[in-house]
Structure formats: structure tokens, C-alpha cells
mmCIF file of C-alpha atoms and ligand atoms in Angstrom:
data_model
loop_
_atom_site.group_PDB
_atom_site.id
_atom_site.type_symbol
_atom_site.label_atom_id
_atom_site.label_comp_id
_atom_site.label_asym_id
_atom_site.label_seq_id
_atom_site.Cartn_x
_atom_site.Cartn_y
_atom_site.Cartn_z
ATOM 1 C CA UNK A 62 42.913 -233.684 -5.325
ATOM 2 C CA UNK A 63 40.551 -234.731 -2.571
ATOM 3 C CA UNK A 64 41.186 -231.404 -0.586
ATOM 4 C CA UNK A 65 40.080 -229.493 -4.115
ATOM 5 C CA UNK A 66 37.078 -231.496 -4.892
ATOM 6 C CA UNK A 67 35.452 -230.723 -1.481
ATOM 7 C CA UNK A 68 36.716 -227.415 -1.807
ATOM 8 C CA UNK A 69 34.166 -226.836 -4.839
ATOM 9 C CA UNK A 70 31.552 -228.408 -3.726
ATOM 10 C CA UNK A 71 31.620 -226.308 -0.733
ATOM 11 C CA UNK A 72 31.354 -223.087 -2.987
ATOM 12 C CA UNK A 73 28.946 -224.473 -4.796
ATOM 13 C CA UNK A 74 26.836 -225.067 -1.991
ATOM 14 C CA UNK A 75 27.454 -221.550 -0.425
ATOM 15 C CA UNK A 76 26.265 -220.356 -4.270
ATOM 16 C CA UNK A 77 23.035 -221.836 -3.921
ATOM 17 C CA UNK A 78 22.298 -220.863 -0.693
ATOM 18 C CA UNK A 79 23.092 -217.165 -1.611
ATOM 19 C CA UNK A 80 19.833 -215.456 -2.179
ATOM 20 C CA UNK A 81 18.966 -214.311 -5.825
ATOM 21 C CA UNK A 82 21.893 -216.164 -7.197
ATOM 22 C CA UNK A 83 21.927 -214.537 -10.223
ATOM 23 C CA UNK A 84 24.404 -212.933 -12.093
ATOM 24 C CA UNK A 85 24.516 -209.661 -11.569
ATOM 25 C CA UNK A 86 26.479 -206.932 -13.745
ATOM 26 C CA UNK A 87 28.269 -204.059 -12.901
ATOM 27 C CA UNK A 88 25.793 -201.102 -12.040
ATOM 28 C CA UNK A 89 25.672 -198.949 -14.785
ATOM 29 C CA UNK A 90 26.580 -195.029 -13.464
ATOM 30 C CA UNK A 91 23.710 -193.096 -12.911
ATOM 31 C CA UNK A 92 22.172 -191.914 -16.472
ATOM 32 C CA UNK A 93 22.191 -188.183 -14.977
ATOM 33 C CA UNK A 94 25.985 -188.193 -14.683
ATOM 34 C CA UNK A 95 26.612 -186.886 -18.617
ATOM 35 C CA UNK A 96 24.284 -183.783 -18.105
ATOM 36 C CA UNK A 97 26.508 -183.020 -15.194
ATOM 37 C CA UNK A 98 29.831 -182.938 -16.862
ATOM 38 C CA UNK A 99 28.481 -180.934 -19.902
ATOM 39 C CA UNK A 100 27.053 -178.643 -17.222
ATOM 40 C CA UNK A 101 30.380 -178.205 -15.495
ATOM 41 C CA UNK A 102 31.978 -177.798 -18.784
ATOM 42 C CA UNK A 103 29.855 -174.594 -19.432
ATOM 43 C CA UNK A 104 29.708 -173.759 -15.249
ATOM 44 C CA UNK A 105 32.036 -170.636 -15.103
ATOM 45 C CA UNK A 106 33.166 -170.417 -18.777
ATOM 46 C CA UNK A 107 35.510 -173.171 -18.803
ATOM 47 C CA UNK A 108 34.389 -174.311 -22.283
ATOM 48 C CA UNK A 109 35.284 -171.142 -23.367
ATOM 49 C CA UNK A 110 39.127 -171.191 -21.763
ATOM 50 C CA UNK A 111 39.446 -174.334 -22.967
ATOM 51 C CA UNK A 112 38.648 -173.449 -26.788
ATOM 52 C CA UNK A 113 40.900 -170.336 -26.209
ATOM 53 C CA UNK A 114 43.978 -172.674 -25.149
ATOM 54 C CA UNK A 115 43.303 -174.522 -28.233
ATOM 55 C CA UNK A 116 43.364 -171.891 -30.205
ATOM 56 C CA UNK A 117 46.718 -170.465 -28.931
ATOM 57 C CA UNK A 118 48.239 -173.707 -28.856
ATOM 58 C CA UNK A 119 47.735 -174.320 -32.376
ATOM 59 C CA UNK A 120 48.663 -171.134 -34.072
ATOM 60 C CA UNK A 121 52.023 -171.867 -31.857
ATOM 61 C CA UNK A 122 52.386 -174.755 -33.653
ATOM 62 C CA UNK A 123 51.845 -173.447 -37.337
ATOM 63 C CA UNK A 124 54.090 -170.436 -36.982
ATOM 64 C CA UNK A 125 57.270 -172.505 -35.152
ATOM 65 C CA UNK A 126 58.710 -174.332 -37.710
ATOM 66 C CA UNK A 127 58.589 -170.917 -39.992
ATOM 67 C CA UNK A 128 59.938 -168.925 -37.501
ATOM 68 C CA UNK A 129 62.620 -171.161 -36.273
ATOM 69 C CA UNK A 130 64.316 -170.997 -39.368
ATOM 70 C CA UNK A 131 64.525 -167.448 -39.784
ATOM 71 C CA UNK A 132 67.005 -164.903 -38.063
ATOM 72 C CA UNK A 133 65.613 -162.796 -35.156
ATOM 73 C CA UNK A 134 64.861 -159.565 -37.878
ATOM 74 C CA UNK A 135 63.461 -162.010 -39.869
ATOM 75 C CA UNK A 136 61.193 -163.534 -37.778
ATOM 76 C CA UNK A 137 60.074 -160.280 -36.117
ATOM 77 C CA UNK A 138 58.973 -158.987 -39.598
ATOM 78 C CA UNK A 139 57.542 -162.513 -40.128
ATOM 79 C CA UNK A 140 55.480 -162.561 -36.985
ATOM 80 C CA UNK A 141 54.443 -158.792 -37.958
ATOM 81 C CA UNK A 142 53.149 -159.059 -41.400
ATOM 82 C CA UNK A 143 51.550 -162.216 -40.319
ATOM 83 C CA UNK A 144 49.497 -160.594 -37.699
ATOM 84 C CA UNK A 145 48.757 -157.868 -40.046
ATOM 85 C CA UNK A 146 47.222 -160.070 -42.166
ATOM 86 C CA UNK A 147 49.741 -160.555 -45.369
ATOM 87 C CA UNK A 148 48.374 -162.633 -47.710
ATOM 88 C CA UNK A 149 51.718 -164.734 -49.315
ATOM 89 C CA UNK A 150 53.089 -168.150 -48.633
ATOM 90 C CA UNK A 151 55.735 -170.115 -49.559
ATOM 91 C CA UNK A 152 55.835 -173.920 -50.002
ATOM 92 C CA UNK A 153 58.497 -176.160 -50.534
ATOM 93 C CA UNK A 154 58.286 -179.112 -52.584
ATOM 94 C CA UNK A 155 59.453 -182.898 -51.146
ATOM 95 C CA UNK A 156 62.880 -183.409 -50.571
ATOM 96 C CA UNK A 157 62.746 -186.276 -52.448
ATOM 97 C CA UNK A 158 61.209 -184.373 -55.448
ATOM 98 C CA UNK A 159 62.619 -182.071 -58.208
ATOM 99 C CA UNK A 160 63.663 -179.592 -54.738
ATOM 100 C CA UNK A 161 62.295 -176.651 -57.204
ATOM 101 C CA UNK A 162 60.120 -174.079 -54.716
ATOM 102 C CA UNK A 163 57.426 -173.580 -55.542
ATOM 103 C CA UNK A 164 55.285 -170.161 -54.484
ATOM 104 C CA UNK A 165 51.457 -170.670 -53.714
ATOM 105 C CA UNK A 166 49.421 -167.929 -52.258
ATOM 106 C CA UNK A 167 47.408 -168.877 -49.282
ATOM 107 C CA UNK A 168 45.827 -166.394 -47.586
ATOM 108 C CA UNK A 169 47.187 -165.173 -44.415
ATOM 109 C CA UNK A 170 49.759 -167.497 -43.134
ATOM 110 C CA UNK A 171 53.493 -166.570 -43.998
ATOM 111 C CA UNK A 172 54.736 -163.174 -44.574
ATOM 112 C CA UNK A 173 55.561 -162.386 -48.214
ATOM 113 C CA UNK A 174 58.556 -161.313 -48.490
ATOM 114 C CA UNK A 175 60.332 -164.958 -47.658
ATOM 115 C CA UNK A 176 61.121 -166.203 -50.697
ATOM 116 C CA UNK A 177 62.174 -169.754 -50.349
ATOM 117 C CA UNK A 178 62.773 -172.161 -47.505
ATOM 118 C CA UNK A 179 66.278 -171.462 -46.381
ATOM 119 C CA UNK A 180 68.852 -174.688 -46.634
ATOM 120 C CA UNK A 181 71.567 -175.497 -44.891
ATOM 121 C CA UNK A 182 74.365 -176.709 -46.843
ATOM 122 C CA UNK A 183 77.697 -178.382 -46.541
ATOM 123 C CA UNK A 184 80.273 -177.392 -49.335
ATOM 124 C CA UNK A 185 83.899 -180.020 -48.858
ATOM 125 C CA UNK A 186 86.808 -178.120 -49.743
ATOM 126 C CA UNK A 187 85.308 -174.404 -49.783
ATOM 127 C CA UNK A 188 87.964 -172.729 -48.625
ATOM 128 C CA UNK A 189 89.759 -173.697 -52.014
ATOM 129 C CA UNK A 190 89.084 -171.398 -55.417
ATOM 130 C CA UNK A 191 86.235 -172.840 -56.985
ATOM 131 C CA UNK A 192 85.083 -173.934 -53.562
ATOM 132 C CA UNK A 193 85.180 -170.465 -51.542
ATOM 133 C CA UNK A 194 83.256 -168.670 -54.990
ATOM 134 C CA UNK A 195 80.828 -171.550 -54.490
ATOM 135 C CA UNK A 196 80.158 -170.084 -50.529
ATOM 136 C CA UNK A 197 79.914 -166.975 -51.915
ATOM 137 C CA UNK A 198 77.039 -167.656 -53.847
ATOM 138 C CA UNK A 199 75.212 -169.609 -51.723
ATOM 139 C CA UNK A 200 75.536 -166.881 -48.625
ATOM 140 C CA UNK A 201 74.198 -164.424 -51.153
ATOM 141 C CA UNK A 202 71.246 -166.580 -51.887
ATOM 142 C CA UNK A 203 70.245 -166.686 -48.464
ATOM 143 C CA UNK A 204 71.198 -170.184 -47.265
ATOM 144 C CA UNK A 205 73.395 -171.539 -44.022
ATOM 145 C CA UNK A 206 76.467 -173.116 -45.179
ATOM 146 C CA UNK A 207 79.100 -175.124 -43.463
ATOM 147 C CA UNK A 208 82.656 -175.518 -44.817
ATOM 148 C CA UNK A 209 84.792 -178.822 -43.838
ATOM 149 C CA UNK A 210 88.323 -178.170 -45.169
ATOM 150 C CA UNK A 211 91.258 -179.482 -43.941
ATOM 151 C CA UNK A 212 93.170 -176.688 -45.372
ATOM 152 C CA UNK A 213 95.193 -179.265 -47.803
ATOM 153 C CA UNK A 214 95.799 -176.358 -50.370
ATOM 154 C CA UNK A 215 92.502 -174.174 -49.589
ATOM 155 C CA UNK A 216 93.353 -170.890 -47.317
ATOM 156 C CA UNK A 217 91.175 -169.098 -44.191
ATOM 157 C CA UNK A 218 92.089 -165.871 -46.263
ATOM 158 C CA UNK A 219 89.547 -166.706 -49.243
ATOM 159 C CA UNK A 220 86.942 -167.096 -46.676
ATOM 160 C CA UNK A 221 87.770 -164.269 -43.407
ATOM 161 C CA UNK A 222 85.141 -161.987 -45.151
ATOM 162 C CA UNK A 223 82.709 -164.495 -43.751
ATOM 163 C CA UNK A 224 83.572 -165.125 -40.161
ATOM 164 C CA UNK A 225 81.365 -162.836 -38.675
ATOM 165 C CA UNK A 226 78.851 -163.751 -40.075
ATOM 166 C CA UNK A 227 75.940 -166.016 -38.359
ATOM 167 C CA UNK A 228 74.728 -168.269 -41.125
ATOM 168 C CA UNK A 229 78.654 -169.319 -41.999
ATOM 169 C CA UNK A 230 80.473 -171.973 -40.051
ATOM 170 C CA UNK A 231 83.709 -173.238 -40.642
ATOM 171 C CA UNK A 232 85.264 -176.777 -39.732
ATOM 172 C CA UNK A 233 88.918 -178.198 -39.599
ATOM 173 C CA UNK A 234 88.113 -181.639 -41.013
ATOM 174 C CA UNK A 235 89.231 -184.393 -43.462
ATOM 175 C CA UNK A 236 86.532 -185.874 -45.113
ATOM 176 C CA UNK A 237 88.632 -189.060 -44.926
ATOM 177 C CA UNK A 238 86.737 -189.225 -41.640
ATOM 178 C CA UNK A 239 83.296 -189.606 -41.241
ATOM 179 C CA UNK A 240 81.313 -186.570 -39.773
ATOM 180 C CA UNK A 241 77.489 -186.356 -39.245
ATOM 181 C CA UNK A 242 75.702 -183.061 -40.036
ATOM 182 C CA UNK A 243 71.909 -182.279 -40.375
ATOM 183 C CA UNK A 244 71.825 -180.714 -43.732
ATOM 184 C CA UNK A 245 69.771 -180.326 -46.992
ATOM 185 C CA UNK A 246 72.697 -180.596 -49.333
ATOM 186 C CA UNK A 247 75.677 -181.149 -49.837
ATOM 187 C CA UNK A 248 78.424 -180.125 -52.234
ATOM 188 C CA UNK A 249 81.864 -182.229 -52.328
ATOM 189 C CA UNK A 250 84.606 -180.492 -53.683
ATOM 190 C CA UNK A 251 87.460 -181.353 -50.991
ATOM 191 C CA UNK A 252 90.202 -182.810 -53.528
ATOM 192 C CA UNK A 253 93.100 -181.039 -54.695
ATOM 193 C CA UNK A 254 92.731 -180.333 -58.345
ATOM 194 C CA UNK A 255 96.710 -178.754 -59.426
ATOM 195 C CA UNK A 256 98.749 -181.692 -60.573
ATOM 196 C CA UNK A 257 101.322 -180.342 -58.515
ATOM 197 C CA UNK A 258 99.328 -180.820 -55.439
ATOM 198 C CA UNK A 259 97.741 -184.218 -56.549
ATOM 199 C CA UNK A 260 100.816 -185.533 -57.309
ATOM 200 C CA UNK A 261 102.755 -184.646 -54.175
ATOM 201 C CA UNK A 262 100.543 -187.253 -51.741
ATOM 202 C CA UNK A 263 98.909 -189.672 -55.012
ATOM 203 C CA UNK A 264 98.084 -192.280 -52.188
ATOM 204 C CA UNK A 265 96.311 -189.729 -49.878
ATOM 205 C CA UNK A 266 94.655 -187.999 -53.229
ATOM 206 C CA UNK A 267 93.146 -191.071 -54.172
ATOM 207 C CA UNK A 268 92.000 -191.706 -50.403
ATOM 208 C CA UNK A 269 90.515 -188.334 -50.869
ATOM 209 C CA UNK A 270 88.444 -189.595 -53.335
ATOM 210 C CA UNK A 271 87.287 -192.722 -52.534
ATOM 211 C CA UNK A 272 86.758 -192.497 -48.585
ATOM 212 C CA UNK A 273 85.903 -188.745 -48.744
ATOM 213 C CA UNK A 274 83.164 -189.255 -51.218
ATOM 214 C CA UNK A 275 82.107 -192.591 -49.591
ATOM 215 C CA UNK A 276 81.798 -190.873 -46.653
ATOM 216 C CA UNK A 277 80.016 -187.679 -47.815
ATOM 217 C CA UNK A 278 77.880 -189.969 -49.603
ATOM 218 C CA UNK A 279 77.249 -192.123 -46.484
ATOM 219 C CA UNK A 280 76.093 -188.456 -44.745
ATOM 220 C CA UNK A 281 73.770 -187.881 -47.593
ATOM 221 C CA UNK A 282 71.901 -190.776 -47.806
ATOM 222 C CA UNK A 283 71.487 -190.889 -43.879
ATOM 223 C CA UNK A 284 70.094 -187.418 -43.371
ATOM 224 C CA UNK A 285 68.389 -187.325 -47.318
ATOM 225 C CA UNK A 286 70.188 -184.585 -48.995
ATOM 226 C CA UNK A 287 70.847 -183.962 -52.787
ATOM 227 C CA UNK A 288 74.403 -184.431 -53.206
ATOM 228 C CA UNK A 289 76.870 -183.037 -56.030
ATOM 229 C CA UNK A 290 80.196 -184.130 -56.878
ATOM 230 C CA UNK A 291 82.842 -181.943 -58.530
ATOM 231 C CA UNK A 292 84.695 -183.981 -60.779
ATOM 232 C CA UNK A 293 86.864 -183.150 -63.918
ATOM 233 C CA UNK A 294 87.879 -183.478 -67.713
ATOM 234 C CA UNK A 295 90.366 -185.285 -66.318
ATOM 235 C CA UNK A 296 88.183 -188.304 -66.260
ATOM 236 C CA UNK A 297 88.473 -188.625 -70.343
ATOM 237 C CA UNK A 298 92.373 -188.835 -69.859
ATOM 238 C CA UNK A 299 93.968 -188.470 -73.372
ATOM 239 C CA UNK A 300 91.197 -188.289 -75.083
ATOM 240 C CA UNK A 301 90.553 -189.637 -78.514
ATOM 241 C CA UNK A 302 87.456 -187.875 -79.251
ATOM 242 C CA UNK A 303 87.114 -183.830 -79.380
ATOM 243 C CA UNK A 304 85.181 -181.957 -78.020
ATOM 244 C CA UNK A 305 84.374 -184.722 -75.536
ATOM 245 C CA UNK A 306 80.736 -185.194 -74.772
ATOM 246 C CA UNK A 307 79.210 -186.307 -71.611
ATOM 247 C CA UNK A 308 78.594 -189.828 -73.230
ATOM 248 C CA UNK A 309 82.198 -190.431 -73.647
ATOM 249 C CA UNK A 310 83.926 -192.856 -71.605
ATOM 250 C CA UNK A 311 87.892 -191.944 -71.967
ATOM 251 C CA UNK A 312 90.986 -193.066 -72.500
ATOM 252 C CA UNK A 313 92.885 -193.474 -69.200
ATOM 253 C CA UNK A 314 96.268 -194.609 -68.320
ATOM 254 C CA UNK A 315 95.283 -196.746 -65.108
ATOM 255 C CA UNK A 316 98.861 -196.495 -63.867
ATOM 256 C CA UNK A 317 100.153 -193.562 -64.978
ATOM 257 C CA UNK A 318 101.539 -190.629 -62.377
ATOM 258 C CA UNK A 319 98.136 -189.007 -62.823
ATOM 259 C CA UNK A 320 95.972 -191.466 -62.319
ATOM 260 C CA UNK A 321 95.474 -191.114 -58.553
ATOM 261 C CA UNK A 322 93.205 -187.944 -59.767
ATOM 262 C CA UNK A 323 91.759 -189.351 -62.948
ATOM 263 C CA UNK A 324 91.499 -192.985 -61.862
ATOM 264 C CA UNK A 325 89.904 -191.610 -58.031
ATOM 265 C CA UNK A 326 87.385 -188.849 -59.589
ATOM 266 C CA UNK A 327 86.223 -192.063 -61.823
ATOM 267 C CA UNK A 328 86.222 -194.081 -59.116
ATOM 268 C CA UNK A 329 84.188 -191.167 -57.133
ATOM 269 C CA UNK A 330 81.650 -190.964 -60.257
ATOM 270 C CA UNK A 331 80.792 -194.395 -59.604
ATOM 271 C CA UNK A 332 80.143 -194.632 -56.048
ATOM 272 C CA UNK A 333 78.099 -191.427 -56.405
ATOM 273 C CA UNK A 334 76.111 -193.267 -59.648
ATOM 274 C CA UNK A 335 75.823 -196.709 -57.217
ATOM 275 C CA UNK A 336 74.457 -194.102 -54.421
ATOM 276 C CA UNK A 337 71.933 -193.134 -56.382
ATOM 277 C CA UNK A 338 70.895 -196.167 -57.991
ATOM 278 C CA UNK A 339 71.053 -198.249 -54.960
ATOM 279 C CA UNK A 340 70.118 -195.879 -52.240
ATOM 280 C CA UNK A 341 67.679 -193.506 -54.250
ATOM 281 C CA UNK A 342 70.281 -190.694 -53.159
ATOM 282 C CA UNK A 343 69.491 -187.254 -55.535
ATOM 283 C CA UNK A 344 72.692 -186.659 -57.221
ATOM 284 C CA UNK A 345 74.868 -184.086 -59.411
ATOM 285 C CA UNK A 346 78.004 -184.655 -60.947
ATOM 286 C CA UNK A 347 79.977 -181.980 -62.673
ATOM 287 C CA UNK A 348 82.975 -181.656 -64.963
ATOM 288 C CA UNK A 349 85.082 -179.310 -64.420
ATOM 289 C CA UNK A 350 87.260 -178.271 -66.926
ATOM 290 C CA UNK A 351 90.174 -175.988 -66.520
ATOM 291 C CA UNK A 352 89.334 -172.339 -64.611
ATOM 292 C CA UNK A 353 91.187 -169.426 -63.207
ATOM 293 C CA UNK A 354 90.284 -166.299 -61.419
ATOM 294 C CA UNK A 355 91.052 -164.527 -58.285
ATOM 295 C CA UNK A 356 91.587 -166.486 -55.348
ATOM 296 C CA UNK A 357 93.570 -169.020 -57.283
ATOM 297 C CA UNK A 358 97.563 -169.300 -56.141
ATOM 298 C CA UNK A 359 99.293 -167.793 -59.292
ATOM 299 C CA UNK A 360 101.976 -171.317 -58.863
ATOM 300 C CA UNK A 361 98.895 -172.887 -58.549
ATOM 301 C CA UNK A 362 100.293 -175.732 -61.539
ATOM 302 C CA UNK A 363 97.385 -175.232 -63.714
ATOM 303 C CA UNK A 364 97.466 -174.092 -67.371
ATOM 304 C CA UNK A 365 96.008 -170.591 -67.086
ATOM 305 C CA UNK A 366 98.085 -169.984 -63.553
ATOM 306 C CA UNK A 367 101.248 -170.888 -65.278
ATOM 307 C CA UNK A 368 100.226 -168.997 -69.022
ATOM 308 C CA UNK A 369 99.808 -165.933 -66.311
ATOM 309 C CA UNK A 370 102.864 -166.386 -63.956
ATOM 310 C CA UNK A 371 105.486 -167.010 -67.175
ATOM 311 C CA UNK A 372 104.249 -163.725 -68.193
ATOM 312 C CA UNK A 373 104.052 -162.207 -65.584
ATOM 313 C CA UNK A 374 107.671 -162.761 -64.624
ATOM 314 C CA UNK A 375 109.403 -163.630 -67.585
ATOM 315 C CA UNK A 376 107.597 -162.134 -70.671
ATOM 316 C CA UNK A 377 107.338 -165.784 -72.348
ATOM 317 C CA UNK A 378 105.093 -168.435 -71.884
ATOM 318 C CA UNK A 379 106.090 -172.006 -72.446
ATOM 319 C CA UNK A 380 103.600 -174.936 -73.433
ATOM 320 C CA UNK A 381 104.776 -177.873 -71.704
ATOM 321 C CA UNK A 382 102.666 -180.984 -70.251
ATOM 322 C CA UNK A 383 102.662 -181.574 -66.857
HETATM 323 O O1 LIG B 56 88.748 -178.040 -61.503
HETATM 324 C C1 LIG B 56 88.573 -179.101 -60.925
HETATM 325 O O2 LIG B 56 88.495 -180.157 -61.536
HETATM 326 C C2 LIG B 56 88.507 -179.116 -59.416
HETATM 327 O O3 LIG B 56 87.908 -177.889 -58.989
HETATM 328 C C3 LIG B 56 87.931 -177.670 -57.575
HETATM 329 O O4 LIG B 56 89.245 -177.552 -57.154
HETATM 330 P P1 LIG B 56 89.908 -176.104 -56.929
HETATM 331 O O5 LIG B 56 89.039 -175.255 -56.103
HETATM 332 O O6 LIG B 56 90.312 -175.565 -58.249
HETATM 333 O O7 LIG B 56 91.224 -176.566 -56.131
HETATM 334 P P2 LIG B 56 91.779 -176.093 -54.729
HETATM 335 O O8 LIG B 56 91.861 -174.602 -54.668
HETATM 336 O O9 LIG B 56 93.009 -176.873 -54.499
HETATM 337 O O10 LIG B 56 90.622 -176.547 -53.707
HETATM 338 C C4 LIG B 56 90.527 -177.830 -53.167
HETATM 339 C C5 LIG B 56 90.046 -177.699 -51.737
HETATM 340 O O11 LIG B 56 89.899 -179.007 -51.163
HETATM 341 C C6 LIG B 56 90.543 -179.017 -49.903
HETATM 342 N N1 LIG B 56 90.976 -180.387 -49.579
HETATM 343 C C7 LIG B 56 91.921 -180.996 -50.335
HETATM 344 C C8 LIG B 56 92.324 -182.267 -50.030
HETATM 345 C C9 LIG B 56 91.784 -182.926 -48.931
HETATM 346 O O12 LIG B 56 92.135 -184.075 -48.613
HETATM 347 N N2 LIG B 56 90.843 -182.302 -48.213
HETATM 348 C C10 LIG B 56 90.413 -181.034 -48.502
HETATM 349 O O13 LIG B 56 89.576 -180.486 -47.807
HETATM 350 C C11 LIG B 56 91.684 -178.043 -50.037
HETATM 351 O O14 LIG B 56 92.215 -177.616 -48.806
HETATM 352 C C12 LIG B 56 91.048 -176.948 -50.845
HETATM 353 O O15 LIG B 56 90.376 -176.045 -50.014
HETATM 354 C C13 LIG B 56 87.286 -178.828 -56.832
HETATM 355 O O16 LIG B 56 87.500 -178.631 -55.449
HETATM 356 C C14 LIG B 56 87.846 -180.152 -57.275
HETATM 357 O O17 LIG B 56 87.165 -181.225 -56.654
HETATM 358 C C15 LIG B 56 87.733 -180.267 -58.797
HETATM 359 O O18 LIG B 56 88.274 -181.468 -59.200
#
């Protein structure tokens, strides 16, 4: 304590005997030094490179995102009728919003032929009959899709006309599991829909349901997509109301040998209805009632399949409940 006291004093002393013991703040630069940079800014055109970089560098940036989401054609047409001055844009709305496109004209910045953004879409179950029709579609409207299937009672066959081509992807999968995929939307449909086939596994149809569309619904509120369930009439059960409107709540046998299907598409109706109340995930739900068509196995189980196969092979067609 001693030691520290003289210590001070001793700088103290040496302060006052400094000369001009002021304080004395950092020397400002020299005033002439700003001149001098501005000077070698314009010195052999620099200012000029500089503005051209920026220039580059930014048009880079607007036309990327565009261009990474078109096909090579597409983006060589793209970067053409851009640089030939076309005069159309396209602008998408929010994701979060009504997802309805909406063309603007702008001048000068996106070719106009695009038409809307391009999605990328997952569809659950597309290699089934509804499902596969669904790809169809939505490879004719332009968009990427990607089918998970695990090829329950869904076949490669209603989907080889796709394989080659580059905005189609197929995956082995059971939506059971979870999977994570960057997408705009997705469409569940993975669920087999014949009481023949729902009836043969009830415990895994049900797990179908619940897990598959927990899961799918997990994926869609983590990456923001819109998200649509297929479900069925069979929700109403027996119903005691015809026609049955949406507003209807059923009649269902919670035990019965169909349930697994009835009871899990009600269960899946709810977790997508909690998804979207609690989570503020955008969501579809639709009722299927019964369809037919081509692609659909002729002892598929359903009514029209088995109206068409009686006749088919016997000349008589029976009307009995399954
Ligand atoms: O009409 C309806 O109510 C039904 O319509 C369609 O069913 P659909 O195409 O007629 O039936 P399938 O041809 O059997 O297609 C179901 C697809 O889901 C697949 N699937 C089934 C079960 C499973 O666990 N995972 C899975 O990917 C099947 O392999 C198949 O590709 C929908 O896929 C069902 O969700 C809907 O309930």
C-alpha cells in the first residue's frame, strides 16, 4: 500500500515536471487527405470500373432467382427476351396469402412468356389412381412434383410415362416416417381407399392416417406449404341425412371393421383442422366420394370396379355391402 502510494506520487511529480502538461488529443489527419482519396478515386478511371462492377453485380442478382428456377431452354429464352427488352413480368403473391398469381407488367425485367412461378410439389400416394391423374395434371401445368409411395396398392406402371422426365421424381417411402423436403405444397393422398385393402392391415391403415398425416403435416408447417388432405364420404359413415352436406357430422360406428378408414380419415381431418388453427398452416381438405376410371385395378373392391368386373365376367351384377 506504501509501495503504491509513492508510486503515484512519483508520476505525479514526473507530470508536472513534463513541459506543457497539457492534455493533448490525438492529431487530427491532415485536412488535405479527403481531396486525395476523391482524386485517386477519379485517377485512371477507377470510379468508373467501380460503378461498372456495381452495375453487373446487381443485374446478377435480379435475374438469379428467375433463372434458377427455370430449365436450361427456359432460361436461355428468358435471358434473351430480357436483353431484348420484353416488357412482361410475373409476380407471385405471399406464400402465406391467397397463393393466387398474380400478373403485373413492369417494364423490362422478366420475359413474357413465363406464366407463373413454378412450384414444387409433393403428392403422398401418387402412384395410386386418383393419385397418379393428380401428377398428371400438375406436370402438365408446369410444376416439379415429387411422389413418396410406398407402393402399398399404387403401381410404377401408372407413372413409367414420367421417368424420363426432369421435373418428376419418384421416392420409395412410407409416410409413417418422417421425411424433410423443400416444397411449396403438398398433397396427401398415401392411404389405401378399397375396403379390401383397408381392411387387410386396419392397424397399419389407421397408422397411415394418423402418423402419415402428422408427419406430412409436421413437413408443411416447417418449410410453409399449403397442404391438402384427401379424405372421403366415408367420414359420414351410415349416414342419416341425404345428400350429406359439408356441415354434417356423421354417423360412425367407432368399432366397427371399417372404422380404421372412417375413424383415421376423421381423425386425419382433425389434426389437419388443429394444424391450421394452431400453426397458421394453409389447408384443403377434400371428400372424395366414390370414382373409377383407367388406372384403377378392375378387383379394385370398390362399387363401380365390382358393377364393371361382374359384368364383365359374368353378365350380372350383384349389390352387396362390403
Ligand atoms: O376415394 C378416396 O376416398 C381415396 O382416393 C384416393 O385413393 P385411390 O387413389 O382411389 O386409392 P389407391 O389407388 O389405393 O391409392 C392409394 C395410394 O397410396 C399409397 N399408399 C398406401 C398406403 C400407405 O401406407 N402408403 C402409401 O403410400 C398406395 O401405394 C397407393 O399408391 C386417395 O389416395 C385416398 O386418400 C382417398 O381416401
Amino acid at each position: 500500500m506504501k509501495q503504491l502510494h509513492k508510486q503515484a506520487s512519483v508520476n505525479y511529480r514526473r507530470d508536472e515536471e513534463m513541459p506543457g502538461n497539457q492534455y493533448s488529443p490525438k492529431t487530427l489527419k491532415h485536412p488535405r487527405s479527403l481531396p486525395r482519396s476523391i482524386n485517386y478515386l477519379f485517377r485512371e478511371q477507377r470510379l468508373l470500373f467501380v460503378l461498372v462492377g456495381v452495375l453487373i453485380g446487381s443485374t446478377f442478382f435480379i435475374l438469379q432467382p428467375t433463372l434458377s428456377r427455370l430449365g436450361p431452354s427456359e432460361a436461355r429464352t428468358a435471358v434473351t427476351s430480357s436483353l431484348s427488352g420484353s416488357s412482361s413480368v410475373v409476380q407471385s403473391s405471399n406464400r402465406g396469402s391467397s397463393g393466387i398469381f398474380q400478373r403485373r407488367s413492369v417494364s423490362g425485367r422478366v420475359p413474357a412468356d413465363l406464366g407463373r412461378r413454378r412450384l414444387r410439389i409433393v403428392v403422398t400416394g401418387g402412384a395410386g389412381f386418383v393419385g397418379s391423374h393428380l401428377v398428371d395434371k400438375l406436370i402438365a401445368r408446369g410444376d416439379e412434383v415429387i411422389v413418396i409411395d410406398n407402393f402399398f396398392t399404387g403401381r410404377k406402371d401408372n407413372l413409367v410415362h414420367l421417368f424420363g422426365n426432369p421435373r418428376f421424381e419418384l421416392i420409395r417411402h412410407d409416410v409413417v416416417e418422417p421425411i424433410l423436403l423443400e416444397v411449396d405444397q403438398i398433397y396427401h393422398l398415401a392411404c389405401p381407399a378399397s375396403p379390401v385393402h383397408y381392411k387387410y392391415n386396419p392397424v397399419k391403415t389407421i397408422k397411415t392416417n394418423v402418423m402419415g398425416t402428422l408427419n406430412m403435416l409436421g413437413l408443411a408447417k416447417r418449410v410453409g406449404a399449403r397442404f391438402l388432405l384427401t379424405s372421403t364420404s366415408e367420414v359420414y359413415g351410415d349416414p342419416l341425412e341425404h345428400p350429406q352436406k359439408e356441415t354434417y357430422w356423421g354417423n360412425v360406428n367407432p368399432i366397427g371393421e371399417r372404422s380404421c378408414y372412417d375413424e383415421g380419415k376423421r381423425t386425419a381431418e382433425t389434426l389437419t383442422m388443429d394444424y391450421h388453427r394452431g400453426a397458421g398452416v394453409e389447408v384443403r381438405i377434400a371428400r372424395i366420394f366414390n370414382t373409377y376410371g383407367p388406372r384403377m385395378c378392375l378387383d379394385d373392391g370398390r362399387v363401380v370396379s365390382n358393377f364393371v368386373a361382374q359384368v364383365w365376367f359374368s353378365s350380372l351384377a350383384h349389390v352387396t355391402s362390403i
